[in-house]
Short mmCIF file of N, CA, C and O in Angstrom, two decimals:
data_model
loop_
_atom_site.label_atom_id
_atom_site.label_comp_id
_atom_site.label_asym_id
_atom_site.label_seq_id
_atom_site.Cartn_x
_atom_site.Cartn_y
_atom_site.Cartn_z
N MET S 1 76.40 39.86 97.00
CA MET S 1 76.62 40.04 98.34
C MET S 1 78.14 39.90 98.52
O MET S 1 78.81 39.23 97.78
N HIS S 2 78.59 40.48 99.66
CA HIS S 2 80.01 40.56 99.91
C HIS S 2 80.33 40.40 101.39
O HIS S 2 79.71 41.12 102.19
N GLY S 3 81.16 39.40 101.65
CA GLY S 3 81.50 39.22 103.08
C GLY S 3 83.00 39.13 103.25
O GLY S 3 83.71 38.62 102.39
N GLU S 4 83.54 39.75 104.31
CA GLU S 4 85.00 39.69 104.63
C GLU S 4 85.22 39.25 105.97
O GLU S 4 84.40 39.42 106.88
N TYR S 5 86.45 38.64 106.20
CA TYR S 5 86.83 38.21 107.52
C TYR S 5 88.36 38.29 107.59
O TYR S 5 89.04 37.83 106.74
N LYS S 6 88.88 38.98 108.56
CA LYS S 6 90.31 39.10 108.78
C LYS S 6 90.69 38.08 109.89
O LYS S 6 90.20 38.17 110.99
N THR S 7 91.50 37.08 109.48
CA THR S 7 91.83 36.04 110.44
C THR S 7 92.71 36.55 111.53
O THR S 7 93.33 37.64 111.43
N PRO S 8 92.80 35.85 112.66
CA PRO S 8 93.62 36.23 113.80
C PRO S 8 95.06 36.51 113.33
O PRO S 8 95.74 37.36 113.91
N GLY S 9 95.54 35.80 112.32
CA GLY S 9 96.92 36.06 111.85
C GLY S 9 97.06 37.21 110.89
O GLY S 9 98.13 37.55 110.39
N GLY S 10 95.89 37.88 110.62
CA GLY S 10 95.92 39.08 109.74
C GLY S 10 95.63 38.90 108.32
O GLY S 10 95.66 39.83 107.57
N LYS S 11 95.31 37.69 107.90
CA LYS S 11 95.00 37.47 106.41
C LYS S 11 93.54 37.77 106.20
O LYS S 11 92.65 37.42 107.00
N LEU S 12 93.27 38.35 105.07
CA LEU S 12 91.92 38.71 104.65
C LEU S 12 91.32 37.60 103.80
O LEU S 12 91.89 37.14 102.84
N VAL S 13 90.06 37.26 104.13
CA VAL S 13 89.33 36.28 103.31
C VAL S 13 88.02 37.08 102.80
O VAL S 13 87.34 37.63 103.62
N VAL S 14 87.79 37.08 101.53
CA VAL S 14 86.73 37.71 100.89
C VAL S 14 85.87 36.69 100.12
O VAL S 14 86.39 35.91 99.39
N VAL S 15 84.52 36.77 100.34
CA VAL S 15 83.59 35.92 99.53
C VAL S 15 82.63 36.76 98.90
O VAL S 15 81.78 37.48 99.68
N ASP S 16 82.48 36.75 97.63
CA ASP S 16 81.46 37.47 96.87
C ASP S 16 80.57 36.41 96.25
O ASP S 16 81.02 35.43 95.79
N PHE S 17 79.27 36.73 96.30
CA PHE S 17 78.24 35.76 95.82
C PHE S 17 76.91 36.41 95.56
O PHE S 17 76.68 37.53 95.99
N GLU S 18 76.11 35.65 94.94
CA GLU S 18 74.66 36.10 94.70
C GLU S 18 73.87 35.00 95.40
O GLU S 18 74.31 33.94 95.74
N VAL S 19 72.57 35.35 95.68
CA VAL S 19 71.61 34.40 96.21
C VAL S 19 70.60 34.19 95.10
O VAL S 19 70.01 35.11 94.65
N ASP S 20 70.44 32.90 94.74
CA ASP S 20 69.43 32.51 93.69
C ASP S 20 68.05 32.86 94.24
O ASP S 20 67.63 32.44 95.32
N ALA S 21 67.33 33.63 93.44
CA ALA S 21 66.01 34.15 93.88
C ALA S 21 64.98 33.05 93.90
O ALA S 21 64.01 33.11 94.64
N VAL S 22 65.22 31.99 93.12
CA VAL S 22 64.22 30.85 93.05
C VAL S 22 64.41 29.94 94.27
O VAL S 22 63.33 29.65 94.92
N ASP S 23 65.55 29.46 94.51
CA ASP S 23 65.72 28.42 95.53
C ASP S 23 66.48 28.90 96.80
O ASP S 23 66.72 28.15 97.71
N GLY S 24 66.93 30.16 96.83
CA GLY S 24 67.57 30.69 98.03
C GLY S 24 68.95 30.06 98.28
O GLY S 24 69.30 29.84 99.46
N SER S 25 69.67 29.76 97.26
CA SER S 25 70.98 29.17 97.44
C SER S 25 72.10 30.11 97.00
O SER S 25 71.83 31.00 96.23
N LEU S 26 73.29 29.83 97.46
CA LEU S 26 74.41 30.61 97.05
C LEU S 26 74.74 30.36 95.55
O LEU S 26 74.66 29.19 95.11
N ASP S 27 75.10 31.35 94.80
CA ASP S 27 75.32 31.30 93.40
C ASP S 27 76.47 32.20 92.99
O ASP S 27 76.68 33.21 93.65
N ASN S 28 77.18 31.81 91.99
CA ASN S 28 78.29 32.63 91.41
C ASN S 28 79.27 33.04 92.56
O ASN S 28 79.70 34.14 92.68
N VAL S 29 79.70 32.03 93.36
CA VAL S 29 80.58 32.30 94.47
C VAL S 29 82.03 32.52 94.00
O VAL S 29 82.54 31.79 93.16
N MET S 30 82.63 33.58 94.52
CA MET S 30 84.04 33.85 94.25
C MET S 30 84.73 34.07 95.62
O MET S 30 84.24 34.81 96.44
N VAL S 31 85.86 33.37 95.80
CA VAL S 31 86.64 33.52 97.08
C VAL S 31 88.00 34.17 96.75
O VAL S 31 88.63 33.75 95.72
N SER S 32 88.38 35.12 97.50
CA SER S 32 89.70 35.77 97.28
C SER S 32 90.22 36.30 98.60
O SER S 32 89.56 36.16 99.58
N GLY S 33 91.41 36.91 98.58
CA GLY S 33 92.03 37.46 99.73
C GLY S 33 93.49 37.45 99.64
O GLY S 33 94.06 37.18 98.62
N ASP S 34 94.14 37.73 100.77
CA ASP S 34 95.65 37.85 100.77
C ASP S 34 96.27 36.62 101.44
O ASP S 34 97.35 36.69 101.93
N PHE S 35 95.54 35.48 101.38
CA PHE S 35 96.02 34.28 101.96
C PHE S 35 96.80 33.49 100.91
O PHE S 35 96.83 33.90 99.74
N PHE S 36 97.31 32.34 101.32
CA PHE S 36 98.08 31.48 100.36
C PHE S 36 97.41 30.16 100.26
O PHE S 36 96.95 29.64 101.25
N LEU S 37 97.35 29.61 99.10
CA LEU S 37 96.67 28.35 98.83
C LEU S 37 97.47 27.56 97.76
O LEU S 37 97.81 28.10 96.76
N TYR S 38 97.76 26.29 98.12
CA TYR S 38 98.48 25.46 97.16
C TYR S 38 97.80 24.09 97.13
O TYR S 38 97.46 23.52 98.10
N PRO S 39 97.53 23.64 95.86
CA PRO S 39 97.63 24.29 94.62
C PRO S 39 96.54 25.34 94.41
O PRO S 39 95.47 25.25 94.99
N GLU S 40 96.86 26.36 93.58
CA GLU S 40 95.91 27.48 93.46
C GLU S 40 94.56 26.99 92.85
O GLU S 40 93.52 27.61 93.08
N GLU S 41 94.59 25.87 92.10
CA GLU S 41 93.35 25.33 91.51
C GLU S 41 92.35 24.88 92.62
O GLU S 41 91.13 24.79 92.29
N SER S 42 92.81 24.76 93.83
CA SER S 42 91.94 24.40 94.90
C SER S 42 90.90 25.46 95.20
O SER S 42 89.81 25.20 95.73
N LEU S 43 91.19 26.70 94.79
CA LEU S 43 90.25 27.78 94.91
C LEU S 43 88.99 27.55 94.14
O LEU S 43 87.89 27.83 94.61
N ASP S 44 89.10 26.95 92.99
CA ASP S 44 87.98 26.57 92.19
C ASP S 44 87.04 25.50 92.87
O ASP S 44 85.91 25.58 92.87
N ALA S 45 87.72 24.54 93.56
CA ALA S 45 87.06 23.51 94.31
C ALA S 45 86.27 24.14 95.49
O ALA S 45 85.12 23.75 95.76
N ILE S 46 86.86 25.11 96.09
CA ILE S 46 86.23 25.77 97.24
C ILE S 46 84.97 26.49 96.74
O ILE S 46 83.83 26.35 97.32
N ALA S 47 85.08 27.31 95.72
CA ALA S 47 83.95 28.08 95.20
C ALA S 47 82.82 27.17 94.72
O ALA S 47 81.68 27.39 95.00
N SER S 48 83.18 26.08 93.99
CA SER S 48 82.26 25.13 93.48
C SER S 48 81.47 24.48 94.63
O SER S 48 80.29 24.19 94.52
N SER S 49 82.22 24.22 95.74
CA SER S 49 81.51 23.50 96.89
C SER S 49 80.50 24.46 97.54
O SER S 49 79.49 23.91 98.10
N LEU S 50 80.67 25.72 97.41
CA LEU S 50 79.72 26.65 98.00
C LEU S 50 78.50 26.95 97.14
O LEU S 50 77.41 27.24 97.60
N ASN S 51 78.67 26.89 95.80
CA ASN S 51 77.60 27.06 94.90
C ASN S 51 76.50 26.07 95.14
O ASN S 51 76.72 24.87 95.21
N GLY S 52 75.25 26.56 95.31
CA GLY S 52 74.15 25.63 95.58
C GLY S 52 73.78 25.42 96.96
O GLY S 52 72.74 24.80 97.29
N LEU S 53 74.61 25.84 97.96
CA LEU S 53 74.33 25.65 99.34
C LEU S 53 73.16 26.65 99.73
O LEU S 53 73.15 27.78 99.40
N PRO S 54 72.16 26.12 100.48
CA PRO S 54 71.14 26.98 100.92
C PRO S 54 71.65 28.03 101.83
O PRO S 54 72.53 27.80 102.63
N VAL S 55 71.03 29.25 101.79
CA VAL S 55 71.50 30.32 102.61
C VAL S 55 71.23 30.02 104.11
O VAL S 55 71.87 30.61 104.96
N ASP S 56 70.30 29.14 104.46
CA ASP S 56 69.98 28.78 105.79
C ASP S 56 70.75 27.54 106.28
O ASP S 56 70.36 26.90 107.22
N THR S 57 71.88 27.19 105.68
CA THR S 57 72.69 26.09 106.03
C THR S 57 73.13 26.29 107.52
O THR S 57 73.53 27.36 107.92
N ASP S 58 73.08 25.17 108.31
CA ASP S 58 73.39 25.30 109.79
C ASP S 58 74.90 25.65 109.92
O ASP S 58 75.68 25.39 109.08
N GLU S 59 75.11 26.21 111.08
CA GLU S 59 76.43 26.60 111.46
C GLU S 59 77.39 25.38 111.43
O GLU S 59 77.10 24.33 111.90
N GLY S 60 78.56 25.61 110.88
CA GLY S 60 79.55 24.50 110.72
C GLY S 60 79.51 23.75 109.44
O GLY S 60 80.48 23.18 108.97
N THR S 61 78.30 23.75 108.79
CA THR S 61 78.16 22.92 107.57
C THR S 61 78.96 23.60 106.40
O THR S 61 79.53 22.88 105.57
N ILE S 62 79.00 24.90 106.33
CA ILE S 62 79.79 25.53 105.27
C ILE S 62 81.24 25.13 105.35
O ILE S 62 81.83 24.77 104.39
N ALA S 63 81.79 25.27 106.58
CA ALA S 63 83.22 24.88 106.80
C ALA S 63 83.47 23.37 106.45
O ALA S 63 84.46 23.06 105.80
N ARG S 64 82.55 22.53 106.88
CA ARG S 64 82.72 21.11 106.58
C ARG S 64 82.61 20.86 105.09
O ARG S 64 83.39 20.00 104.57
N THR S 65 81.76 21.54 104.40
CA THR S 65 81.57 21.41 102.95
C THR S 65 82.85 21.78 102.26
O THR S 65 83.30 21.14 101.30
N VAL S 66 83.44 22.92 102.61
CA VAL S 66 84.70 23.45 102.02
C VAL S 66 85.78 22.43 102.34
O VAL S 66 86.51 22.02 101.35
N ALA S 67 85.94 21.94 103.51
CA ALA S 67 87.00 21.01 103.89
C ALA S 67 86.87 19.72 103.06
O ALA S 67 87.88 19.19 102.61
N ALA S 68 85.67 19.27 102.85
CA ALA S 68 85.42 18.02 102.10
C ALA S 68 85.77 18.11 100.65
O ALA S 68 86.12 17.18 100.00
N ALA S 69 85.66 19.38 100.13
CA ALA S 69 85.85 19.60 98.71
C ALA S 69 87.35 19.76 98.37
O ALA S 69 87.72 19.78 97.18
N LEU S 70 88.19 20.00 99.33
CA LEU S 70 89.60 20.32 99.07
C LEU S 70 90.31 19.06 98.49
O LEU S 70 90.23 17.98 99.04
N PRO S 71 91.00 19.26 97.36
CA PRO S 71 91.78 18.13 96.82
C PRO S 71 92.85 17.67 97.81
O PRO S 71 93.33 18.48 98.62
N GLU S 72 93.12 16.42 97.80
CA GLU S 72 94.10 15.86 98.68
C GLU S 72 95.47 16.60 98.53
O GLU S 72 95.86 16.95 97.40
N GLY S 73 96.11 16.94 99.63
CA GLY S 73 97.37 17.61 99.64
C GLY S 73 97.25 19.13 99.63
O GLY S 73 98.27 19.85 99.54
N THR S 74 96.02 19.70 99.62
CA THR S 74 95.88 21.10 99.59
C THR S 74 96.44 21.77 100.87
O THR S 74 96.21 21.26 101.99
N GLU S 75 97.15 22.79 100.76
CA GLU S 75 97.69 23.53 101.83
C GLU S 75 97.02 24.89 101.91
O GLU S 75 97.05 25.70 100.91
N MET S 76 96.38 25.22 103.07
CA MET S 76 95.81 26.51 103.24
C MET S 76 96.62 27.31 104.30
O MET S 76 96.75 26.86 105.39
N LEU S 77 97.22 28.32 103.93
CA LEU S 77 98.09 29.13 104.79
C LEU S 77 97.50 30.52 105.05
O LEU S 77 97.22 31.28 104.12
N GLY S 78 97.21 30.75 106.31
CA GLY S 78 96.64 32.08 106.66
C GLY S 78 95.14 32.15 106.67
O GLY S 78 94.49 33.17 106.98
N PHE S 79 94.42 30.98 106.38
CA PHE S 79 93.02 30.94 106.45
C PHE S 79 92.58 29.47 106.54
O PHE S 79 93.42 28.59 106.49
N SER S 80 91.29 29.28 106.74
CA SER S 80 90.73 27.98 106.97
C SER S 80 89.32 27.89 106.40
O SER S 80 88.71 28.88 106.07
N PRO S 81 88.76 26.70 106.38
CA PRO S 81 87.36 26.52 105.94
C PRO S 81 86.42 27.38 106.90
O PRO S 81 85.47 28.00 106.51
N GLU S 82 86.75 27.39 108.20
CA GLU S 82 86.01 28.18 109.13
C GLU S 82 86.00 29.66 108.78
O GLU S 82 85.02 30.40 108.97
N ALA S 83 87.19 30.19 108.33
CA ALA S 83 87.30 31.59 107.94
C ALA S 83 86.40 31.87 106.75
O ALA S 83 85.77 32.95 106.66
N ILE S 84 86.32 30.95 105.81
CA ILE S 84 85.46 31.09 104.66
C ILE S 84 83.96 31.16 105.15
O ILE S 84 83.21 32.01 104.70
N GLU S 85 83.64 30.26 106.02
CA GLU S 85 82.27 30.24 106.54
C GLU S 85 81.92 31.62 107.21
O GLU S 85 80.85 32.17 106.99
N ILE S 86 82.78 32.14 107.97
CA ILE S 86 82.55 33.48 108.64
C ILE S 86 82.32 34.56 107.61
O ILE S 86 81.41 35.36 107.74
N ALA S 87 83.15 34.54 106.53
CA ALA S 87 82.98 35.51 105.51
C ALA S 87 81.61 35.41 104.77
O ALA S 87 80.96 36.38 104.48
N VAL S 88 81.23 34.08 104.51
CA VAL S 88 79.95 33.95 103.86
C VAL S 88 78.81 34.41 104.81
O VAL S 88 77.91 35.11 104.34
N ARG S 89 78.86 34.07 106.06
CA ARG S 89 77.86 34.45 107.03
C ARG S 89 77.76 35.98 107.13
O ARG S 89 76.67 36.64 107.20
N ARG S 90 78.88 36.64 107.11
CA ARG S 90 78.90 38.13 107.16
C ARG S 90 78.25 38.72 105.90
O ARG S 90 77.53 39.73 105.98
N GLY S 91 78.51 38.11 104.73
CA GLY S 91 77.89 38.59 103.54
C GLY S 91 76.39 38.42 103.57
O GLY S 91 75.62 39.30 103.13
N LEU S 92 75.92 37.34 104.11
CA LEU S 92 74.48 37.12 104.18
C LEU S 92 73.83 38.08 105.20
O LEU S 92 72.73 38.57 104.98
N GLU S 93 74.52 38.42 106.30
CA GLU S 93 74.00 39.34 107.31
C GLU S 93 73.87 40.74 106.71
O GLU S 93 72.94 41.44 107.05
N GLN S 94 74.82 41.05 105.88
CA GLN S 94 74.80 42.40 105.28
C GLN S 94 73.83 42.54 104.12
O GLN S 94 73.53 43.67 103.70
N GLY S 95 73.54 41.39 103.55
CA GLY S 95 72.67 41.35 102.32
C GLY S 95 71.36 41.86 102.50
O GLY S 95 70.65 42.46 101.87
#
């Protein structure tokens, strides 16, 4: 599945993932886009935090999960945990 969201500042957030057929959770999540993230390794923490989340996770939980997984000192420029949630939800809607 593939979801995109263009933030109000113009940065693109893309989330690609699969849905596990057995338990209905997000799997093989990849996050990309034209935003800036420091340190870059934080991207792995974001993707890992989304893997295993049920597709019927309530609104706001995806963003809170991403925010909680960010290593201390992470700087997100041009996007936010909420932008990631919107991209995931769009991917699920199109799926």
